[in-house]
Amino acid sequence: MGFPREADDHAEKLRWRGVPGVGDGSKDVSNDQQPNRNSGAEVSISLPSITGKILAKVIEYCEKHVFDFKQGGPGEDWDREFVNVDQAIIFDLIRAADYLAIQGLLDLTCKKVAAQMANKSLEEIRKLFNIENDYTPEEEAAVRQEHPWAFFD
Amino acid sequence: MGNWSELPRDLLRSITSFLPIADIHRFSSVCQEWNFVSKERTHPPAAQLPWLVLTDHEITKKRIFYNMSEKKYYKFDIPELHGARCHGSSFGWLFAVGPRLETHLINPFSGAKHSLPRLPPYNVKREYHDDYLIEYGYIDPCILEPCIFSYERMQRIIVHKAILSADPNKCTDFVLMIMLNGDHRLAIWRVGDKDWTVFKENRYIEEITCFKGQFFALLANHKFATVDVGPEPKLIKHKQCLRECTDWNARYFINVSDISLLLVVRRTKKDENDDEHFTTSEFRVFELYLEEFEAYEIEDINGNSLFLGRNSGIIVPSRKFSGCRENCIYFSSDACDGLPEEKYGYDDMGVWSIVDETIKPLFEPNVYISPTSCPIWLVPNPW
């Protein structure tokens, strides 16, 4: 079972063969093109916003989780190592998992992002995610004051 | 890299579903968009192990809470908790008695509160003076005897335990039930009541629980009773049970999601060097069958763990939490029947393994905890 694809740097077309237990295809695919999980029929889906590199990662996840499905999945260690990547890749993986509706990958990447916020001050979180602070100092103080116990900086 | 601040809201919501409570508050302060999403409260905070409510910080007087999952201390500035003793923890709400016997029901993580009426006297009446209290009771049928207590002592002993029938976050028709010390008489309060309703019966109650909306009590002679909280509150006794559970110092009910009820018994032993100092030596766990009012000892709890003390018993699926040992009882200190509370306190805490029958330390506090304090478990329930 594979994911034959047209070799291209920005994988614009993907031949998707229905894969049981993992995602059910892109959100944008119209009904008569939806891959049927058990049919084994090939369907073309265009993926304009996903690079070849990210798609390769997504496929790696899907193959691992499908092939090891009967053993209960590849395990937490494999999952943890899979998301041990640059911030930019995590961002793209979240978007891809959401677009392709792959719940397991979406949960894994969101959980990773949540774990990254633990034990960090606000400034560290803003720096890691490149978020601009759009609060005035007074506004930020007011928000912190709602639950002052949670802040250690 | 990708622009995180342009992440769609539904993805931000997914991320918040994995954030525990302290991280949610920090998340909400990062920027206005994240604040908007966190305030929607589409998910409860990600579950962690129960927290321990410790004492006031020596200098700042804020209440110290210990997060078992993060192994971190947090300080809460809640005026009603200054110098207060927590005699109950139920659905994430604390029952606290202040230094002058002011009594409150507080949710420390949401800030919601209920002020409660003055606690009833043990017997006939109570007089409040500047530095002491006087309790009046009939020792002889014709003579009203006064008995003097310090506020400090009364604060420690006045209530043995407090439990709720339902989550006050979700309803206002819950019942708050307390076991008054002395003869462990029951009293109840509902929102809007100006006074406590005290049960007329004078029966020594050991433990109470609310299971499937019904209150049950364990009486001193090992009998069970159903507790009727109707217009004329009373106990309805059932036949004797727990024949094997004599000679135990404390008993706890654990409500396993309204499906089954566990009873845990705790035994203490004297310190070798101090005749009046006691620490816990063992536990036994029983499953209760209410139809027959029988209890059967069990050897493991299906990989879960229990958190016991003054709080309503908590059961936790250990496998979901790293660092949580399976089939264990995480216990905090609790006054055992009839023993002077000042003779053991926060040092009677630990982790009992049901399988090995051994006790290991709970954690090593690196903040000052008063020896007579009673740390209590709490599961945050902010919304």
Short mmCIF file of C-alpha atoms in Angstrom, two decimals, chain B residues 12-367:
data_model
loop_
_atom_site.label_atom_id
_atom_site.label_comp_id
_atom_site.label_asym_id
_atom_site.label_seq_id
_atom_site.Cartn_x
_atom_site.Cartn_y
_atom_site.Cartn_z
CA LEU B 12 -5.69 27.51 18.63
CA ARG B 13 -8.66 25.90 20.38
CA SER B 14 -7.18 22.45 19.72
CA ILE B 15 -3.93 23.60 21.29
CA THR B 16 -5.72 24.93 24.40
CA SER B 17 -7.35 21.53 24.92
CA PHE B 18 -3.88 20.22 25.85
CA LEU B 19 -2.97 23.07 28.22
CA PRO B 20 -3.26 22.55 31.98
CA ILE B 21 -4.67 25.39 34.06
CA ALA B 22 -1.51 27.42 34.81
CA ASP B 23 -0.43 27.29 31.15
CA ILE B 24 -3.89 28.38 29.97
CA HIS B 25 -3.61 31.58 31.99
CA ARG B 26 -0.15 32.30 30.57
CA PHE B 27 -1.38 31.47 27.07
CA SER B 28 -4.22 33.94 27.48
CA SER B 29 -1.79 36.76 28.26
CA VAL B 30 0.48 36.35 25.25
CA CYS B 31 -1.58 38.45 22.82
CA GLN B 32 -5.15 39.56 22.24
CA GLU B 33 -6.04 36.81 19.77
CA TRP B 34 -4.86 34.07 22.13
CA ASN B 35 -6.75 35.78 24.96
CA PHE B 36 -9.94 35.72 22.91
CA VAL B 37 -9.62 31.99 22.20
CA SER B 38 -8.75 31.02 25.78
CA LYS B 39 -11.73 33.00 27.13
CA GLU B 40 -14.09 30.98 24.92
CA ARG B 41 -13.37 28.04 27.26
CA THR B 42 -14.26 25.47 24.63
CA HIS B 43 -12.35 22.86 26.66
CA PRO B 44 -11.72 22.28 30.36
CA PRO B 45 -8.03 22.54 31.31
CA ALA B 46 -5.96 19.45 30.52
CA ALA B 47 -6.08 17.11 33.51
CA GLN B 48 -3.15 16.83 35.88
CA LEU B 49 -2.63 14.96 39.13
CA PRO B 50 -4.50 16.46 42.09
CA TRP B 51 -2.91 19.50 43.73
CA LEU B 52 -2.06 19.71 47.45
CA VAL B 53 -3.27 22.75 49.36
CA LEU B 54 -0.57 23.49 51.93
CA THR B 55 -0.27 26.31 54.47
CA ASP B 56 0.19 30.07 54.32
CA HIS B 57 3.57 31.29 53.13
CA GLU B 58 5.54 32.41 56.19
CA ILE B 59 6.21 35.92 54.89
CA THR B 60 3.66 36.84 52.23
CA LYS B 61 0.78 34.94 53.93
CA LYS B 62 -0.44 33.76 50.53
CA ARG B 63 -1.72 30.19 50.42
CA ILE B 64 0.80 27.72 49.00
CA PHE B 65 -0.49 25.09 46.56
CA TYR B 66 1.70 22.26 45.31
CA ASN B 67 1.22 20.90 41.79
CA MET B 68 2.12 17.18 41.87
CA SER B 69 2.42 16.87 38.08
CA GLU B 70 4.74 19.85 37.60
CA LYS B 71 6.46 19.49 41.02
CA LYS B 72 6.01 23.24 41.47
CA TYR B 73 4.66 25.54 44.16
CA TYR B 74 2.16 28.27 43.40
CA LYS B 75 0.97 31.03 45.73
CA PHE B 76 -2.67 32.10 45.83
CA ASP B 77 -3.73 35.36 47.39
CA ILE B 78 -7.24 34.52 48.59
CA PRO B 79 -8.28 36.58 51.65
CA GLU B 80 -10.73 33.93 52.90
CA LEU B 81 -7.87 31.41 53.06
CA HIS B 82 -5.53 33.52 55.21
CA GLY B 83 -4.90 31.52 58.35
CA ALA B 84 -7.79 29.19 57.44
CA ARG B 85 -8.05 25.44 57.96
CA CYS B 86 -9.48 23.47 55.05
CA HIS B 87 -11.77 20.75 56.35
CA GLY B 88 -13.22 19.72 53.00
CA SER B 89 -12.38 19.59 49.30
CA SER B 90 -15.07 18.50 46.88
CA PHE B 91 -15.60 19.18 43.12
CA GLY B 92 -12.67 21.61 43.27
CA TRP B 93 -14.25 23.67 46.07
CA LEU B 94 -12.67 24.13 49.51
CA PHE B 95 -14.55 24.30 52.80
CA ALA B 96 -12.45 26.66 54.93
CA VAL B 97 -12.72 27.77 58.55
CA GLY B 98 -10.91 31.02 59.38
CA PRO B 99 -9.09 32.07 62.54
CA ARG B 100 -12.28 33.54 64.08
CA LEU B 101 -14.43 30.65 62.79
CA GLU B 102 -15.58 32.54 59.69
CA THR B 103 -16.64 29.81 57.27
CA HIS B 104 -16.50 29.85 53.48
CA LEU B 105 -16.98 27.64 50.47
CA ILE B 106 -14.40 28.73 47.88
CA ASN B 107 -13.31 27.66 44.43
CA PRO B 108 -9.68 28.86 44.38
CA PHE B 109 -9.30 28.41 40.61
CA SER B 110 -12.44 30.26 39.57
CA GLY B 111 -12.63 32.79 42.41
CA ALA B 112 -16.28 31.89 43.09
CA LYS B 113 -17.32 31.90 46.76
CA HIS B 114 -20.24 31.27 49.09
CA SER B 115 -20.28 32.81 52.54
CA LEU B 116 -21.68 30.43 55.08
CA PRO B 117 -23.56 31.02 58.32
CA ARG B 118 -21.84 30.63 61.68
CA LEU B 119 -21.20 27.02 62.59
CA PRO B 120 -23.68 25.58 65.10
CA PRO B 121 -22.63 25.03 68.73
CA TYR B 122 -21.82 21.54 69.90
CA ASN B 123 -24.65 21.48 72.34
CA VAL B 124 -26.85 24.31 73.57
CA LYS B 125 -25.10 27.55 72.70
CA ARG B 126 -21.76 29.18 71.98
CA GLU B 127 -20.52 32.61 73.12
CA TYR B 128 -17.84 34.44 71.17
CA HIS B 129 -15.44 36.54 73.23
CA ASP B 130 -12.36 38.47 72.14
CA ASP B 131 -9.79 35.82 72.97
CA TYR B 132 -11.79 32.69 73.64
CA LEU B 133 -15.11 30.87 73.12
CA ILE B 134 -17.49 29.35 75.60
CA GLU B 135 -19.56 26.29 74.70
CA TYR B 136 -22.57 25.59 76.90
CA GLY B 137 -23.93 22.08 77.32
CA TYR B 138 -26.04 20.12 79.78
CA ILE B 139 -23.78 17.79 81.67
CA ASP B 140 -26.40 17.42 84.38
CA PRO B 141 -29.97 17.77 83.04
CA CYS B 142 -30.54 20.89 85.13
CA ILE B 143 -27.15 22.53 84.96
CA LEU B 144 -25.76 24.36 81.95
CA GLU B 145 -21.98 23.85 82.05
CA PRO B 146 -19.62 26.24 80.29
CA CYS B 147 -16.48 24.93 78.60
CA ILE B 148 -13.76 27.31 77.40
CA PHE B 149 -11.91 26.86 74.09
CA SER B 150 -9.27 28.94 72.38
CA TYR B 151 -10.12 30.07 68.83
CA GLU B 152 -7.07 28.23 67.58
CA ARG B 153 -8.11 24.92 69.06
CA MET B 154 -11.72 25.31 67.99
CA GLN B 155 -10.68 26.15 64.43
CA ARG B 156 -8.79 22.87 64.25
CA ILE B 157 -11.45 20.62 65.70
CA ILE B 158 -14.79 22.21 64.91
CA VAL B 159 -15.50 20.32 61.68
CA HIS B 160 -14.22 16.85 60.87
CA LYS B 161 -15.11 16.76 57.17
CA ALA B 162 -17.26 18.57 54.61
CA ILE B 163 -18.66 17.23 51.30
CA LEU B 164 -20.88 18.44 48.45
CA SER B 165 -23.66 16.57 46.67
CA ALA B 166 -23.02 18.25 43.32
CA ASP B 167 -20.71 20.68 41.53
CA PRO B 168 -21.54 24.28 42.57
CA ASN B 169 -20.12 25.44 39.21
CA LYS B 170 -23.04 23.76 37.50
CA CYS B 171 -25.99 24.20 39.85
CA THR B 172 -27.20 26.09 42.91
CA ASP B 173 -29.34 23.34 44.46
CA PHE B 174 -26.37 21.41 45.83
CA VAL B 175 -26.25 20.28 49.47
CA LEU B 176 -23.20 20.97 51.64
CA MET B 177 -22.92 18.39 54.43
CA ILE B 178 -20.50 18.65 57.34
CA MET B 179 -19.55 16.37 60.20
CA LEU B 180 -19.35 18.50 63.32
CA ASN B 181 -16.68 17.38 65.70
CA GLY B 182 -17.36 16.16 69.14
CA ASP B 183 -19.93 13.51 68.38
CA HIS B 184 -19.62 13.94 64.60
CA ARG B 185 -23.22 15.07 64.31
CA LEU B 186 -24.28 16.01 60.77
CA ALA B 187 -25.38 19.42 59.58
CA ILE B 188 -26.40 20.63 56.13
CA TRP B 189 -26.61 23.93 54.25
CA ARG B 190 -28.19 24.92 50.98
CA VAL B 191 -27.79 28.18 49.07
CA GLY B 192 -30.12 30.71 50.66
CA ASP B 193 -30.25 29.04 54.10
CA LYS B 194 -29.59 31.54 56.88
CA ASP B 195 -28.55 28.79 59.29
CA TRP B 196 -27.25 25.28 59.32
CA THR B 197 -29.80 22.47 59.67
CA VAL B 198 -28.44 20.17 62.35
CA PHE B 199 -29.50 16.54 62.52
CA LYS B 200 -31.29 15.86 65.78
CA GLU B 201 -29.85 12.40 66.18
CA ASN B 202 -26.80 12.13 68.33
CA ARG B 203 -24.89 9.38 66.58
CA TYR B 204 -21.15 9.10 66.08
CA ILE B 205 -20.59 9.29 62.33
CA GLU B 206 -17.27 8.20 60.91
CA GLU B 207 -17.50 8.97 57.24
CA ILE B 208 -19.96 10.37 54.71
CA THR B 209 -20.26 10.29 50.94
CA CYS B 210 -22.67 11.25 48.20
CA PHE B 211 -23.17 8.46 45.66
CA LYS B 212 -25.60 8.75 42.74
CA GLY B 213 -27.18 11.76 44.41
CA GLN B 214 -27.78 9.91 47.70
CA PHE B 215 -25.87 10.58 50.90
CA PHE B 216 -24.56 7.61 52.90
CA ALA B 217 -22.93 7.52 56.30
CA LEU B 218 -20.73 5.04 58.09
CA LEU B 219 -21.50 4.91 61.80
CA ALA B 220 -19.16 4.15 64.67
CA ASN B 221 -20.47 0.65 65.23
CA HIS B 222 -19.70 -0.24 61.59
CA LYS B 223 -23.31 0.18 60.50
CA PHE B 224 -24.29 1.90 57.31
CA ALA B 225 -26.98 4.50 57.10
CA THR B 226 -28.76 6.22 54.26
CA VAL B 227 -28.96 9.93 54.98
CA ASP B 228 -32.27 11.62 54.29
CA VAL B 229 -31.75 15.34 53.64
CA GLY B 230 -35.46 16.09 53.27
CA PRO B 231 -37.46 18.53 55.43
CA GLU B 232 -36.79 16.38 58.51
CA PRO B 233 -33.21 15.22 58.08
CA LYS B 234 -32.49 11.83 59.57
CA LEU B 235 -30.42 8.67 59.33
CA ILE B 236 -31.90 5.39 58.21
CA LYS B 237 -29.82 2.58 59.61
CA HIS B 238 -29.07 -0.63 57.75
CA LYS B 239 -27.77 -3.96 58.90
CA GLN B 240 -24.25 -4.30 60.23
CA CYS B 241 -21.38 -4.87 57.87
CA LEU B 242 -17.61 -4.45 57.69
CA ARG B 243 -17.03 -7.11 60.27
CA GLU B 244 -13.40 -7.31 59.12
CA CYS B 245 -12.83 -3.59 59.38
CA THR B 246 -12.66 -3.21 63.13
CA ASP B 247 -9.66 -1.67 64.76
CA TRP B 248 -8.99 0.86 62.02
CA ASN B 249 -8.32 4.51 62.68
CA ALA B 250 -9.90 6.17 59.69
CA ARG B 251 -12.23 5.22 56.89
CA TYR B 252 -12.79 6.77 53.48
CA PHE B 253 -15.40 6.34 50.81
CA ILE B 254 -14.37 6.73 47.18
CA ASN B 255 -17.07 7.25 44.62
CA VAL B 256 -15.87 5.71 41.36
CA SER B 257 -17.83 7.83 38.87
CA ASP B 258 -21.18 6.82 40.36
CA ILE B 259 -20.56 3.26 39.18
CA SER B 260 -19.09 1.69 42.28
CA LEU B 261 -18.13 2.67 45.79
CA LEU B 262 -14.86 1.80 47.46
CA LEU B 263 -14.16 1.86 51.18
CA VAL B 264 -10.59 2.35 52.32
CA VAL B 265 -9.49 1.84 55.91
CA ARG B 266 -6.33 3.30 57.39
CA ARG B 267 -4.37 2.23 60.40
CA THR B 268 -1.82 4.26 62.31
CA LYS B 269 0.90 3.17 64.67
CA LYS B 270 2.70 4.87 67.51
CA ASP B 271 6.08 6.39 67.05
CA GLU B 272 8.82 4.39 68.83
CA ASN B 273 10.17 7.54 70.42
CA ASP B 274 7.00 9.43 71.13
CA ASP B 275 4.01 7.73 72.67
CA GLU B 276 1.59 10.33 71.41
CA HIS B 277 2.90 10.69 67.86
CA PHE B 278 1.23 8.54 65.23
CA THR B 279 1.89 7.86 61.57
CA THR B 280 0.07 5.73 59.05
CA SER B 281 1.17 2.11 58.83
CA GLU B 282 -1.23 0.48 56.36
CA PHE B 283 -4.38 0.62 54.24
CA ARG B 284 -6.90 -1.91 53.04
CA VAL B 285 -9.31 -1.43 50.16
CA PHE B 286 -12.83 -2.86 49.93
CA GLU B 287 -15.48 -2.76 47.26
CA LEU B 288 -18.96 -2.07 48.60
CA TYR B 289 -22.11 -3.71 47.35
CA LEU B 290 -24.91 -1.43 48.42
CA GLU B 291 -27.74 -3.82 47.62
CA GLU B 292 -26.51 -6.23 50.27
CA PHE B 293 -24.47 -3.68 52.27
CA GLU B 294 -21.49 -6.00 52.11
CA ALA B 295 -17.82 -5.14 51.63
CA TYR B 296 -15.27 -7.37 49.91
CA GLU B 297 -11.56 -6.75 50.13
CA ILE B 298 -9.81 -6.18 46.79
CA GLU B 299 -6.15 -6.62 45.98
CA ASP B 300 -5.78 -4.01 43.26
CA ILE B 301 -7.73 -1.12 41.79
CA ASN B 302 -7.36 -1.81 38.08
CA GLY B 303 -4.26 0.31 37.61
CA ASN B 304 -5.84 3.41 39.12
CA SER B 305 -4.61 5.39 42.11
CA LEU B 306 -6.43 7.01 45.02
CA PHE B 307 -5.81 10.38 46.66
CA LEU B 308 -7.07 10.44 50.26
CA GLY B 309 -7.16 12.75 53.24
CA ARG B 310 -9.66 15.34 54.43
CA ASN B 311 -10.91 15.70 50.87
CA SER B 312 -13.65 13.74 49.14
CA GLY B 313 -11.81 10.66 47.86
CA ILE B 314 -10.28 11.04 44.39
CA ILE B 315 -9.56 8.22 41.95
CA VAL B 316 -7.15 8.78 39.06
CA PRO B 317 -6.27 6.62 36.03
CA SER B 318 -2.53 6.36 36.73
CA ARG B 319 -1.48 5.50 33.18
CA LYS B 320 -2.61 8.88 31.89
CA PHE B 321 -0.16 10.73 34.13
CA SER B 322 3.58 10.31 34.00
CA GLY B 323 5.02 9.95 37.45
CA CYS B 324 1.81 8.49 38.92
CA ARG B 325 2.29 5.01 40.32
CA GLU B 326 -0.43 2.45 39.66
CA ASN B 327 -2.50 0.77 42.36
CA CYS B 328 -1.27 3.23 44.97
CA ILE B 329 -2.88 5.38 47.62
CA TYR B 330 -1.46 8.91 47.81
CA PHE B 331 -2.40 9.99 51.31
CA SER B 332 -2.19 13.25 53.21
CA SER B 333 -2.47 13.72 56.92
CA ASP B 334 -5.83 13.40 58.60
CA ALA B 335 -6.90 13.42 62.23
CA CYS B 336 -7.51 9.87 63.29
CA ASP B 337 -10.35 9.10 65.63
CA GLY B 338 -9.89 10.49 69.06
CA LEU B 339 -6.24 11.45 68.71
CA PRO B 340 -4.82 14.87 69.45
CA GLU B 341 -4.31 16.59 66.15
CA GLU B 342 -1.31 18.51 67.31
CA LYS B 343 0.57 15.24 67.57
CA TYR B 344 0.77 14.58 63.87
CA GLY B 345 0.21 16.69 60.88
CA TYR B 346 1.88 17.22 57.58
CA ASP B 347 4.52 14.58 58.26
CA ASP B 348 1.90 11.85 57.98
CA MET B 349 1.86 11.84 54.17
CA GLY B 350 3.06 9.22 51.72
CA VAL B 351 2.31 6.76 48.94
CA TRP B 352 1.01 3.30 49.91
CA SER B 353 1.38 0.55 47.34
CA ILE B 354 -1.65 -1.75 47.48
CA VAL B 355 0.31 -4.54 45.81
CA ASP B 356 3.62 -4.37 47.79
CA GLU B 357 2.10 -3.05 51.02
CA THR B 358 4.90 -0.53 51.42
CA ILE B 359 4.95 3.23 52.05
CA LYS B 360 7.18 5.63 50.14
CA PRO B 361 7.50 9.40 50.70
CA LEU B 362 5.08 11.67 48.89
CA PHE B 363 7.47 14.54 48.16
CA GLU B 364 10.08 16.58 50.04
CA PRO B 365 8.62 20.01 50.71
CA ASN B 366 11.10 22.83 50.45
CA VAL B 367 8.77 25.40 51.93
#
